[in-house]
Coordinates of C-alpha atoms in Angstrom, one line a residue:
V698 CA -7.7 -7.9 -13.2
S699 CA -4.3 -9.5 -13.7
Y700 CA -1.7 -9.4 -10.9
E701 CA 0.7 -7.0 -12.5
V702 CA 2.5 -4.4 -10.4
I703 CA 0.2 -1.4 -10.2
Q704 CA 2.1 1.9 -10.7
V705 CA 1.1 4.8 -8.5
Y706 CA 2.3 8.2 -9.7
D707 CA 3.6 10.6 -7.2
L708 CA 3.7 14.0 -9.0
L709 CA 7.0 14.9 -7.3
S710 CA 9.1 11.8 -7.5
G711 CA 7.7 9.7 -10.3
P712 CA 6.3 6.2 -10.3
I713 CA 6.3 4.1 -7.1
Q714 CA 5.4 0.5 -7.0
L715 CA 2.2 0.2 -5.0
D716 CA 3.0 -3.4 -4.0
S717 CA 6.2 -2.2 -2.3
I718 CA 4.2 0.5 -0.5
K719 CA 1.5 -2.0 0.6
I720 CA 4.1 -4.5 1.9
A721 CA 6.0 -1.7 3.7
A722 CA 2.7 -0.5 5.3
F723 CA 1.6 -4.0 6.3
N724 CA 5.0 -5.2 7.6
N725 CA 5.5 -1.9 9.5
A726 CA 1.9 -1.2 10.6
L727 CA 2.8 -0.7 14.2
S728 CA 5.6 1.7 13.5
L729 CA 3.3 3.7 11.2
G730 CA 0.7 3.7 14.1
L731 CA -1.8 1.6 12.1
T732 CA -4.3 -0.8 13.7
A733 CA -5.5 -3.9 11.9
L734 CA -8.7 -2.1 11.1
D735 CA -6.7 0.9 9.6
V736 CA -4.8 -1.5 7.4
N737 CA -8.1 -3.1 6.3
I738 CA -9.5 0.3 5.4
I739 CA -6.4 1.3 3.6
C740 CA -6.5 -2.0 1.7
H741 CA -10.1 -1.4 0.7
L742 CA -9.3 2.2 -0.4
A743 CA -6.3 0.8 -2.5
C744 CA -8.6 -1.7 -4.1
H745 CA -10.7 1.2 -5.4
W746 CA -7.8 3.2 -6.8
W747 CA -7.9 2.3 -10.5
E748 CA -6.4 5.4 -12.1
P749 CA -3.1 7.1 -11.0
H750 CA -4.6 10.6 -10.9
T751 CA -8.1 9.6 -9.8
P752 CA -8.1 9.0 -6.0
P753 CA -10.5 6.3 -4.7
R754 CA -14.0 7.3 -3.6
P755 CA -15.8 4.3 -2.2
S756 CA -18.8 5.0 0.1
I757 CA -18.5 4.6 3.8
G758 CA -21.4 2.2 3.7
R759 CA -19.7 0.0 1.1
M760 CA -16.5 -0.1 3.2
A761 CA -18.4 -0.8 6.4
S762 CA -20.3 -3.7 4.8
A763 CA -17.2 -5.1 3.1
I764 CA -15.1 -5.0 6.3
G765 CA -17.9 -6.0 8.6
V766 CA -18.1 -3.0 10.9
S767 CA -20.5 -0.1 11.4
K768 CA -20.4 3.1 9.3
K769 CA -19.5 5.1 12.4
T770 CA -16.5 2.8 13.0
I771 CA -15.2 3.5 9.5
Q772 CA -15.9 7.3 10.0
R773 CA -13.9 7.3 13.3
R774 CA -10.9 5.4 11.8
L775 CA -10.9 7.6 8.6
T776 CA -11.0 10.7 10.9
A777 CA -8.0 9.3 12.9
L778 CA -6.1 8.6 9.7
H779 CA -6.9 12.0 8.3
E780 CA -5.8 13.8 11.5
R781 CA -2.5 11.9 11.3
G782 CA -2.0 13.0 7.7
L783 CA -2.0 9.5 6.3
V784 CA -5.3 9.8 4.4
T785 CA -6.7 13.1 3.1
R786 CA -10.5 13.1 2.8
T787 CA -12.2 15.6 0.5
V788 CA -15.9 16.0 0.9
R789 CA -17.7 16.2 -2.5
G790 CA -21.3 16.7 -1.4
T791 CA -22.5 20.3 -1.1
S792 CA -25.6 19.6 0.9
A793 CA -26.9 17.1 3.4
A794 CA -29.0 15.6 0.6
S795 CA -26.0 15.1 -1.7
R796 CA -25.1 11.4 -2.3
A797 CA -21.6 12.0 -3.7
T798 CA -19.0 10.0 -1.9
N799 CA -15.8 11.5 -0.4
I800 CA -12.5 11.3 -2.2
Y801 CA -9.6 9.7 -0.3
D802 CA -6.0 10.6 -1.1
L803 CA -3.4 8.1 0.2
G804 CA -0.5 10.5 -0.5
G805 CA 0.4 10.8 3.2
L806 CA 0.6 7.1 3.7
I807 CA 2.7 6.8 0.6
D808 CA 5.1 9.5 1.9
A809 CA 5.3 7.7 5.3
A810 CA 5.9 4.3 3.7
K811 CA 8.4 5.4 1.1
P812 CA 11.5 5.1 3.4
L813 CA 10.2 1.7 4.5
A814 CA 9.7 0.6 0.9
S815 CA 13.1 1.8 0.0
L816 CA 14.6 -0.1 2.9
L817 CA 12.6 -3.2 1.9
A818 CA 13.9 -2.9 -1.7
S819 CA 17.5 -2.6 -0.6
Q820 CA 17.1 -5.6 1.7
R821 CA 15.6 -7.7 -1.1
A822 CA 18.5 -6.7 -3.5
E823 CA 21.1 -7.6 -0.8
H824 CA 19.3 -11.0 -0.3
R825 CA 19.3 -11.7 -4.0
T826 CA 23.0 -10.8 -4.2
L827 CA 23.9 -13.1 -1.3
K828 CA 21.7 -15.9 -2.7
A829 CA 23.4 -15.6 -6.1
A830 CA 26.9 -15.8 -4.5
S831 CA 25.8 -18.8 -2.4
I832 CA 24.6 -20.6 -5.6
K833 CA 27.8 -19.8 -7.4
R834 CA 29.9 -21.2 -4.5
A835 CA 27.8 -24.3 -4.4
E836 CA 28.2 -24.8 -8.2
S837 CA 31.9 -24.2 -7.9
R838 CA 32.2 -26.9 -5.1
K839 CA 30.2 -29.3 -7.2
E840 CA 32.5 -28.7 -10.2
N841 CA 35.5 -29.3 -8.0
S842 CA 34.1 -32.5 -6.5
D843 CA 33.1 -33.8 -10.0
A844 CA 36.7 -33.1 -11.3
T845 CA 38.2 -35.3 -8.6

């Protein structure tokens, strides 16, 4: 998989750059009320989100073994994320014997991180503008000193 920007499509507001959302979520984990384990779980879910309109559905066992915690720990944290509206969990199994994995929708996290991602994008744009102006001033000083 190449490191291209993955597009996540929000049905209401169009494409959002997932990288901006991830950066906003990681950099503002505390303000979003996320623990380090929550961020790890969200990162694992995001790694299983291959198609824009097909939410991830990794098994709890797979997440637990990948992260290095128990299945119960994953279940507790997913329940907490679900109760806070950051992750929506849809049960696919119809019986106790069903082996279908749950579906996880990160729409709540995306909605919570959108303002943070927008702020991050504007800060980056401002930084690029200031850097370009600084480079231009330095080039102008160099031209003036070369002329004398």
